[in-house]
N, CA, C and O atoms as a Tinker XYZ file with bonds, in Angstrom:
   332  protein
     1  N    -18.521000  -39.322000   47.466000    73     2
     2  CA   -18.400000  -37.888000   47.697000    64     1     3
     3  C    -16.960000  -37.415000   47.474000    63     2     4     5
     4  O    -16.724000  -36.320000   46.963000    81     3
     5  N    -16.005000  -38.260000   47.867000    73     3     6
     6  CA   -14.602000  -37.875000   47.723000    64     5     7
     7  C    -14.274000  -37.559000   46.273000    63     6     8     9
     8  O    -13.650000  -36.536000   45.988000    81     7
     9  N    -14.684000  -38.420000   45.355000    73     7    10
    10  CA   -14.389000  -38.211000   43.938000    64     9    11
    11  C    -14.991000  -36.891000   43.443000    63    10    12    13
    12  O    -14.366000  -36.163000   42.671000    81    11
    13  N    -16.204000  -36.597000   43.895000    73    11    14
    14  CA   -16.859000  -35.355000   43.475000    64    13    15
    15  C    -16.103000  -34.128000   43.974000    63    14    16    17
    16  O    -15.941000  -33.156000   43.237000    81    15
    17  N    -15.641000  -34.167000   45.220000    73    15    18
    18  CA   -14.870000  -33.050000   45.751000    64    17    19
    19  C    -13.537000  -32.904000   45.016000    63    18    20    21
    20  O    -13.087000  -31.788000   44.755000    81    19
    21  N    -12.910000  -34.029000   44.686000    73    19    22
    22  CA   -11.649000  -33.964000   43.946000    64    21    23
    23  C    -11.854000  -33.358000   42.563000    63    22    24    25
    24  O    -11.038000  -32.556000   42.109000    81    23
    25  N    -12.927000  -33.731000   41.900000    73    23    26
    26  CA   -13.234000  -33.151000   40.581000    64    25    27
    27  C    -13.489000  -31.658000   40.719000    63    26    28    29
    28  O    -12.968000  -30.861000   39.939000    81    27
    29  N    -14.281000  -31.282000   41.699000    73    27    30
    30  CA   -14.585000  -29.866000   41.923000    64    29    31
    31  C    -13.316000  -29.077000   42.222000    63    30    32    33
    32  O    -13.128000  -27.975000   41.706000    81    31
    33  N    -12.445000  -29.643000   43.057000    73    31    34
    34  CA   -11.180000  -28.965000   43.376000    64    33    35
    35  C    -10.350000  -28.761000   42.113000    63    34    36    37
    36  O     -9.800000  -27.681000   41.895000    81    35
    37  N    -10.260000  -29.786000   41.291000    73    35    38
    38  CA    -9.453000  -29.692000   40.074000    64    37    39
    39  C     -9.981000  -28.660000   39.082000    63    38    40    41
    40  O     -9.238000  -28.192000   38.219000    81    39
    41  N    -11.244000  -28.307000   39.197000    73    39    42
    42  CA   -11.809000  -27.269000   38.330000    64    41    43
    43  C    -11.411000  -25.868000   38.776000    63    42    44    45
    44  O    -11.384000  -24.941000   37.966000    81    43
    45  N    -11.100000  -25.708000   40.072000    73    43    46
    46  CA   -10.820000  -24.370000   40.608000    64    45    47
    47  C     -9.626000  -24.372000   41.567000    63    46    48    49
    48  O     -9.729000  -23.790000   42.647000    81    47
    49  N     -8.501000  -24.998000   41.221000    73    47    50
    50  CA    -7.416000  -25.166000   42.197000    64    49    51
    51  C     -6.762000  -23.868000   42.666000    63    50    52    53
    52  O     -6.148000  -23.842000   43.732000    81    51
    53  N     -6.882000  -22.812000   41.902000    73    51    54
    54  CA    -6.213000  -21.557000   42.257000    64    53    55
    55  C     -7.182000  -20.472000   42.709000    63    54    56    57
    56  O     -6.910000  -19.281000   42.559000    81    55
    57  N     -8.301000  -20.890000   43.257000    73    55    58
    58  CA    -9.297000  -19.932000   43.735000    64    57    59
    59  C     -9.525000  -20.137000   45.234000    63    58    60    61
    60  O     -9.175000  -21.183000   45.781000    81    59
    61  N    -10.108000  -19.142000   45.892000    73    59    62
    62  CA   -10.408000  -19.311000   47.319000    64    61    63
    63  C    -11.347000  -20.492000   47.592000    63    62    64    65
    64  O    -11.270000  -21.113000   48.652000    81    63
    65  N    -12.213000  -20.795000   46.659000    73    63    66
    66  CA   -13.146000  -21.917000   46.824000    64    65    67
    67  C    -12.411000  -23.249000   46.962000    63    66    68    69
    68  O    -12.938000  -24.191000   47.554000    81    67
    69  N    -11.213000  -23.329000   46.424000    73    67    70
    70  CA   -10.437000  -24.571000   46.491000    64    69    71
    71  C    -10.205000  -25.007000   47.937000    63    70    72    73
    72  O    -10.173000  -26.206000   48.216000    81    71
    73  N    -10.046000  -24.074000   48.847000    73    71    74
    74  CA    -9.828000  -24.419000   50.260000    64    73    75
    75  C    -11.018000  -25.184000   50.820000    63    74    76    77
    76  O    -10.843000  -26.126000   51.593000    81    75
    77  N    -12.211000  -24.790000   50.440000    73    75    78
    78  CA   -13.411000  -25.479000   50.922000    64    77    79
    79  C    -13.439000  -26.908000   50.403000    63    78    80    81
    80  O    -13.783000  -27.832000   51.139000    81    79
    81  N    -13.079000  -27.090000   49.139000    73    79    82
    82  CA   -13.056000  -28.445000   48.586000    64    81    83
    83  C    -11.996000  -29.300000   49.278000    63    82    84    85
    84  O    -12.235000  -30.474000   49.560000    81    83
    85  N    -10.841000  -28.725000   49.548000    73    83    86
    86  CA    -9.792000  -29.474000   50.255000    64    85    87
    87  C    -10.253000  -29.842000   51.668000    63    86    88    89
    88  O     -9.965000  -30.936000   52.152000    81    87
    89  N    -10.956000  -28.940000   52.317000    73    87    90
    90  CA   -11.513000  -29.238000   53.641000    64    89    91
    91  C    -12.462000  -30.435000   53.549000    63    90    92    93
    92  O    -12.386000  -31.362000   54.354000    81    91
    93  N    -13.353000  -30.400000   52.561000    73    91    94
    94  CA   -14.307000  -31.493000   52.398000    64    93    95
    95  C    -13.612000  -32.807000   52.034000    63    94    96    97
    96  O    -14.027000  -33.877000   52.479000    81    95
    97  N    -12.569000  -32.723000   51.236000    73    95    98
    98  CA   -11.780000  -33.907000   50.907000    64    97    99
    99  C    -11.165000  -34.488000   52.182000    63    98   100   101
   100  O    -11.183000  -35.702000   52.389000    81    99
   101  N    -10.631000  -33.627000   53.020000    73    99   102
   102  CA   -10.021000  -34.119000   54.263000    64   101   103
   103  C    -11.071000  -34.761000   55.168000    63   102   104   105
   104  O    -10.776000  -35.755000   55.832000    81   103
   105  N    -12.282000  -34.219000   55.209000    73   103   106
   106  CA   -13.353000  -34.833000   56.010000    64   105   107
   107  C    -13.682000  -36.234000   55.483000    63   106   108   109
   108  O    -13.927000  -37.156000   56.261000    81   107
   109  N    -13.684000  -36.380000   54.170000    73   107   110
   110  CA   -13.932000  -37.711000   53.584000    64   109   111
   111  C    -12.843000  -38.697000   54.000000    63   110   112   113
   112  O    -13.134000  -39.846000   54.335000    81   111
   113  N    -11.595000  -38.246000   53.977000    73   111   114
   114  CA   -10.498000  -39.124000   54.387000    64   113   115
   115  C    -10.627000  -39.512000   55.857000    63   114   116   117
   116  O    -10.303000  -40.640000   56.228000    81   115
   117  N    -11.091000  -38.600000   56.689000    73   115   118
   118  CA   -11.267000  -38.911000   58.108000    64   117   119
   119  C    -12.334000  -39.987000   58.290000    63   118   120   121
   120  O    -12.166000  -40.903000   59.096000    81   119
   121  N    -13.413000  -39.879000   57.553000    73   119   122
   122  CA   -14.465000  -40.898000   57.628000    64   121   123
   123  C    -13.901000  -42.271000   57.261000    63   122   124   125
   124  O    -14.327000  -43.295000   57.794000    81   123
   125  N    -12.936000  -42.270000   56.342000    73   123   126
   126  CA   -12.307000  -43.527000   55.908000    64   125   127
   127  C    -11.102000  -43.901000   56.783000    63   126   128   129
   128  O    -10.378000  -44.847000   56.471000    81   127
   129  N    -10.890000  -43.162000   57.875000    73   127   130
   130  CA    -9.757000  -43.392000   58.791000    64   129   131
   131  C     -8.403000  -43.261000   58.102000    63   130   132   133
   132  O     -7.459000  -43.974000   58.440000    81   131
   133  N     -8.312000  -42.369000   57.158000    73   131   134
   134  CA    -7.050000  -42.111000   56.459000    64   133   135
   135  C     -6.547000  -40.727000   56.892000    63   134   136   137
   136  O     -6.595000  -39.755000   56.138000    81   135
   137  N     -6.069000  -40.683000   58.126000    73   135   138
   138  CA    -5.708000  -39.401000   58.733000    64   137   139
   139  C     -4.491000  -38.747000   58.103000    63   138   140   141
   140  O     -4.391000  -37.521000   58.088000    81   139
   141  N     -3.585000  -39.524000   57.593000    73   139   142
   142  CA    -2.413000  -38.935000   56.935000    64   141   143
   143  C     -2.832000  -38.179000   55.675000    63   142   144   145
   144  O     -2.369000  -37.066000   55.427000    81   143
   145  N     -3.710000  -38.792000   54.886000    73   143   146
   146  CA    -4.215000  -38.118000   53.687000    64   145   147
   147  C     -5.071000  -36.907000   54.065000    63   146   148   149
   148  O     -5.033000  -35.872000   53.400000    81   147
   149  N     -5.838000  -37.057000   55.140000    73   147   150
   150  CA    -6.655000  -35.938000   55.616000    64   149   151
   151  C     -5.769000  -34.766000   56.033000    63   150   152   153
   152  O     -6.073000  -33.610000   55.740000    81   151
   153  N     -4.681000  -35.077000   56.713000    73   151   154
   154  CA    -3.766000  -34.020000   57.152000    64   153   155
   155  C     -3.172000  -33.284000   55.954000    63   154   156   157
   156  O     -3.085000  -32.056000   55.959000    81   155
   157  N     -2.770000  -34.021000   54.942000    73   155   158
   158  CA    -2.212000  -33.376000   53.754000    64   157   159
   159  C     -3.233000  -32.469000   53.072000    63   158   160   161
   160  O     -2.902000  -31.365000   52.641000    81   159
   161  N     -4.470000  -32.939000   52.978000    73   159   162
   162  CA    -5.513000  -32.140000   52.334000    64   161   163
   163  C     -5.808000  -30.873000   53.141000    63   162   164   165
   164  O     -5.951000  -29.792000   52.569000    81   163
   165  N     -5.899000  -31.004000   54.467000    73   163   166
   166  CA    -6.234000  -29.829000   55.273000    64   165   167
   167  C     -5.087000  -28.832000   55.296000    63   166   168   169
   168  O     -5.318000  -27.626000   55.385000    81   167
   169  N     -3.851000  -29.318000   55.217000    73   167   170
   170  CA    -2.722000  -28.381000   55.107000    64   169   171
   171  C     -2.816000  -27.582000   53.811000    63   170   172   173
   172  O     -2.483000  -26.398000   53.782000    81   171
   173  N     -3.267000  -28.225000   52.752000    73   171   174
   174  CA    -3.486000  -27.512000   51.490000    64   173   175
   175  C     -4.571000  -26.461000   51.622000    63   174   176   177
   176  O     -4.455000  -25.366000   51.073000    81   175
   177  N     -5.633000  -26.797000   52.355000    73   175   178
   178  CA    -6.713000  -25.831000   52.578000    64   177   179
   179  C     -6.209000  -24.634000   53.377000    63   178   180   181
   180  O     -6.566000  -23.492000   53.087000    81   179
   181  N     -5.385000  -24.898000   54.375000    73   179   182
   182  CA    -4.837000  -23.810000   55.193000    64   181   183
   183  C     -3.940000  -22.900000   54.358000    63   182   184   185
   184  O     -3.936000  -21.684000   54.550000    81   183
   185  N     -3.186000  -23.482000   53.440000    73   183   186
   186  CA    -2.337000  -22.656000   52.567000    64   185   187
   187  C     -3.168000  -21.736000   51.685000    63   186   188   189
   188  O     -2.737000  -20.633000   51.348000    81   187
   189  N     -4.352000  -22.188000   51.315000    73   187   190
   190  CA    -5.214000  -21.377000   50.450000    64   189   191
   191  C     -6.069000  -20.389000   51.239000    63   190   192   193
   192  O     -6.447000  -19.340000   50.716000    81   191
   193  N     -6.375000  -20.715000   52.489000    73   191   194
   194  CA    -7.185000  -19.828000   53.336000    64   193   195
   195  C     -6.762000  -20.023000   54.784000    63   194   196   197
   196  O     -7.276000  -20.900000   55.478000    81   195
   197  N     -5.830000  -19.207000   55.228000    73   195   198
   198  CA    -5.285000  -19.357000   56.585000    64   197   199
   199  C     -6.147000  -18.687000   57.652000    63   198   200   201
   200  O     -5.766000  -18.662000   58.822000    81   199
   201  N     -7.299000  -18.147000   57.267000    73   199   202
   202  CA    -8.141000  -17.439000   58.230000    64   201   203
   203  C     -9.278000  -18.280000   58.790000    63   202   204   205
   204  O     -9.976000  -17.834000   59.700000    81   203
   205  N     -9.480000  -19.474000   58.274000    73   203   206
   206  CA   -10.599000  -20.302000   58.703000    64   205   207
   207  C    -10.165000  -21.203000   59.864000    63   206   208   209
   208  O     -9.411000  -22.157000   59.670000    81   207
   209  N    -10.640000  -20.895000   61.051000    73   207   210
   210  CA   -10.242000  -21.652000   62.246000    64   209   211
   211  C    -10.722000  -23.097000   62.226000    63   210   212   213
   212  O    -10.123000  -23.954000   62.875000    81   211
   213  N    -11.775000  -23.374000   61.504000    73   211   214
   214  CA   -12.263000  -24.744000   61.383000    64   213   215
   215  C    -11.184000  -25.643000   60.785000    63   214   216   217
   216  O    -11.063000  -26.808000   61.165000    81   215
   217  N    -10.410000  -25.109000   59.861000    73   215   218
   218  CA    -9.340000  -25.892000   59.230000    64   217   219
   219  C     -8.277000  -26.279000   60.261000    63   218   220   221
   220  O     -7.767000  -27.399000   60.241000    81   219
   221  N     -7.952000  -25.362000   61.148000    73   219   222
   222  CA    -6.948000  -25.646000   62.181000    64   221   223
   223  C     -7.462000  -26.685000   63.175000    63   222   224   225
   224  O     -6.695000  -27.522000   63.651000    81   223
   225  N     -8.746000  -26.633000   63.486000    73   223   226
   226  CA    -9.329000  -27.650000   64.369000    64   225   227
   227  C     -9.216000  -29.035000   63.745000    63   226   228   229
   228  O     -8.901000  -30.010000   64.427000    81   227
   229  N     -9.477000  -29.111000   62.449000    73   227   230
   230  CA    -9.378000  -30.396000   61.762000    64   229   231
   231  C     -7.927000  -30.862000   61.692000    63   230   232   233
   232  O     -7.648000  -32.053000   61.832000    81   231
   233  N     -7.012000  -29.936000   61.477000    73   231   234
   234  CA    -5.590000  -30.277000   61.473000    64   233   235
   235  C     -5.188000  -30.856000   62.832000    63   234   236   237
   236  O     -4.477000  -31.859000   62.898000    81   235
   237  N     -5.640000  -30.227000   63.902000    73   235   238
   238  CA    -5.329000  -30.718000   65.248000    64   237   239
   239  C     -5.894000  -32.115000   65.456000    63   238   240   241
   240  O     -5.239000  -32.967000   66.056000    81   239
   241  N     -7.090000  -32.355000   64.971000    73   239   242
   242  CA    -7.690000  -33.688000   65.086000    64   241   243
   243  C     -6.821000  -34.738000   64.374000    63   242   244   245
   244  O     -6.604000  -35.832000   64.895000    81   243
   245  N     -6.336000  -34.394000   63.199000    73   243   246
   246  CA    -5.481000  -35.324000   62.452000    64   245   247
   247  C     -4.172000  -35.582000   63.195000    63   246   248   249
   248  O     -3.716000  -36.722000   63.291000    81   247
   249  N     -3.581000  -34.525000   63.714000    73   247   250
   250  CA    -2.312000  -34.658000   64.431000    64   249   251
   251  C     -2.475000  -35.566000   65.650000    63   250   252   253
   252  O     -1.610000  -36.399000   65.923000    81   251
   253  N     -3.564000  -35.411000   66.373000    73   251   254
   254  CA    -3.822000  -36.242000   67.553000    64   253   255
   255  C     -4.042000  -37.698000   67.135000    63   254   256   257
   256  O     -3.473000  -38.607000   67.741000    81   255
   257  N     -4.848000  -37.922000   66.122000    73   255   258
   258  CA    -5.121000  -39.300000   65.683000    64   257   259
   259  C     -3.852000  -39.983000   65.171000    63   258   260   261
   260  O     -3.698000  -41.196000   65.313000    81   259
   261  N     -2.944000  -39.204000   64.576000    73   259   262
   262  CA    -1.686000  -39.753000   64.075000    64   261   263
   263  C     -0.613000  -39.830000   65.158000    63   262   264   265
   264  O      0.499000  -40.296000   64.909000    81   263
   265  N     -0.957000  -39.368000   66.361000    73   263   266
   266  CA    -0.027000  -39.353000   67.510000    64   265   267
   267  C      1.255000  -38.579000   67.185000    63   266   268   269
   268  O      2.365000  -39.021000   67.485000    81   267
   269  N      1.067000  -37.417000   66.567000    73   267   270
   270  CA     2.191000  -36.580000   66.166000    64   269   271
   271  C      2.287000  -35.295000   66.987000    63   270   272   273
   272  O      2.984000  -34.360000   66.592000    81   271
   273  N      1.603000  -35.245000   68.108000    73   271   274
   274  CA     1.556000  -34.012000   68.883000    64   273   275
   275  C      2.950000  -33.514000   69.257000    63   274   276   277
   276  O      3.286000  -32.355000   69.015000    81   275
   277  N      3.748000  -34.384000   69.842000    73   275   278
   278  CA     5.073000  -33.965000   70.312000    64   277   279
   279  C      5.959000  -33.519000   69.147000    63   278   280   281
   280  O      6.658000  -32.510000   69.245000    81   279
   281  N      5.928000  -34.262000   68.060000    73   279   282
   282  CA     6.740000  -33.899000   66.893000    64   281   283
   283  C      6.317000  -32.548000   66.337000    63   282   284   285
   284  O      7.167000  -31.741000   65.962000    81   283
   285  N      5.022000  -32.294000   66.278000    73   283   286
   286  CA     4.532000  -31.012000   65.755000    64   285   287
   287  C      4.904000  -29.865000   66.693000    63   286   288   289
   288  O      5.275000  -28.784000   66.235000    81   287
   289  N      4.808000  -30.094000   67.995000    73   287   290
   290  CA     5.189000  -29.061000   68.960000    64   289   291
   291  C      6.657000  -28.712000   68.789000    63   290   292   293
   292  O      7.021000  -27.537000   68.741000    81   291
   293  N      7.502000  -29.733000   68.698000    73   291   294
   294  CA     8.936000  -29.489000   68.534000    64   293   295
   295  C      9.231000  -28.777000   67.222000    63   294   296   297
   296  O     10.107000  -27.914000   67.164000    81   295
   297  N      8.513000  -29.132000   66.184000    73   295   298
   298  CA     8.706000  -28.482000   64.883000    64   297   299
   299  C      8.431000  -26.980000   64.985000    63   298   300   301
   300  O      9.194000  -26.165000   64.466000    81   299
   301  N      7.347000  -26.628000   65.651000    73   299   302
   302  CA     6.986000  -25.214000   65.754000    64   301   303
   303  C      7.852000  -24.466000   66.758000    63   302   304   305
   304  O      8.099000  -23.272000   66.591000    81   303
   305  N      8.311000  -25.146000   67.784000    73   303   306
   306  CA     9.209000  -24.502000   68.733000    64   305   307
   307  C     10.565000  -24.174000   68.102000    63   306   308   309
   308  O     11.201000  -23.182000   68.456000    81   307
   309  N     10.993000  -25.013000   67.174000    73   307   310
   310  CA    12.295000  -24.792000   66.535000    64   309   311
   311  C     12.209000  -23.877000   65.320000    63   310   312   313
   312  O     13.237000  -23.490000   64.764000    81   311
   313  N     11.001000  -23.528000   64.905000    73   311   314
   314  CA    10.813000  -22.659000   63.739000    64   313   315
   315  C     10.803000  -21.208000   64.201000    63   314   316   317
   316  O      9.835000  -20.747000   64.807000    81   315
   317  N     11.891000  -20.490000   63.910000    73   315   318
   318  CA    11.969000  -19.098000   64.368000    64   317   319
   319  C     11.077000  -18.144000   63.575000    63   318   320   321
   320  O     11.011000  -16.957000   63.895000    81   319
   321  N     10.390000  -18.643000   62.545000    73   319   322
   322  CA     9.445000  -17.821000   61.791000    64   321   323
   323  C      8.070000  -17.855000   62.433000    63   322   324   325
   324  O      7.218000  -17.024000   62.116000    81   323
   325  N      7.841000  -18.808000   63.336000    73   323   326
   326  CA     6.555000  -18.940000   63.980000    64   325   327
   327  C      6.377000  -17.811000   65.003000    63   326   328   329
   328  O      7.239000  -17.619000   65.859000    81   327
   329  N      5.265000  -17.060000   64.924000    73   327   330
   330  CA     5.081000  -15.933000   65.854000    64   329   331
   331  C      4.904000  -16.361000   67.293000    63   330   332
   332  O      4.741000  -15.516000   68.173000    81   331
């Protein structure tokens, strides 16, 4: 399934649909316990569609599995652009 989603994404990388493919790619990586790759894919999905809360839930899951909670909190606390 991962290969199919990657092919589909590469056909439409600059469209709103690309976010859905990146989300699905990240889910595939999670099934394979590759949370770092999943996090990168879901961050790409968020950049393409920042309104889908499901993407943020998946990002949080990756951050927890990677034990990066404290680092991410500090990153956002120090970012004065964060609302």
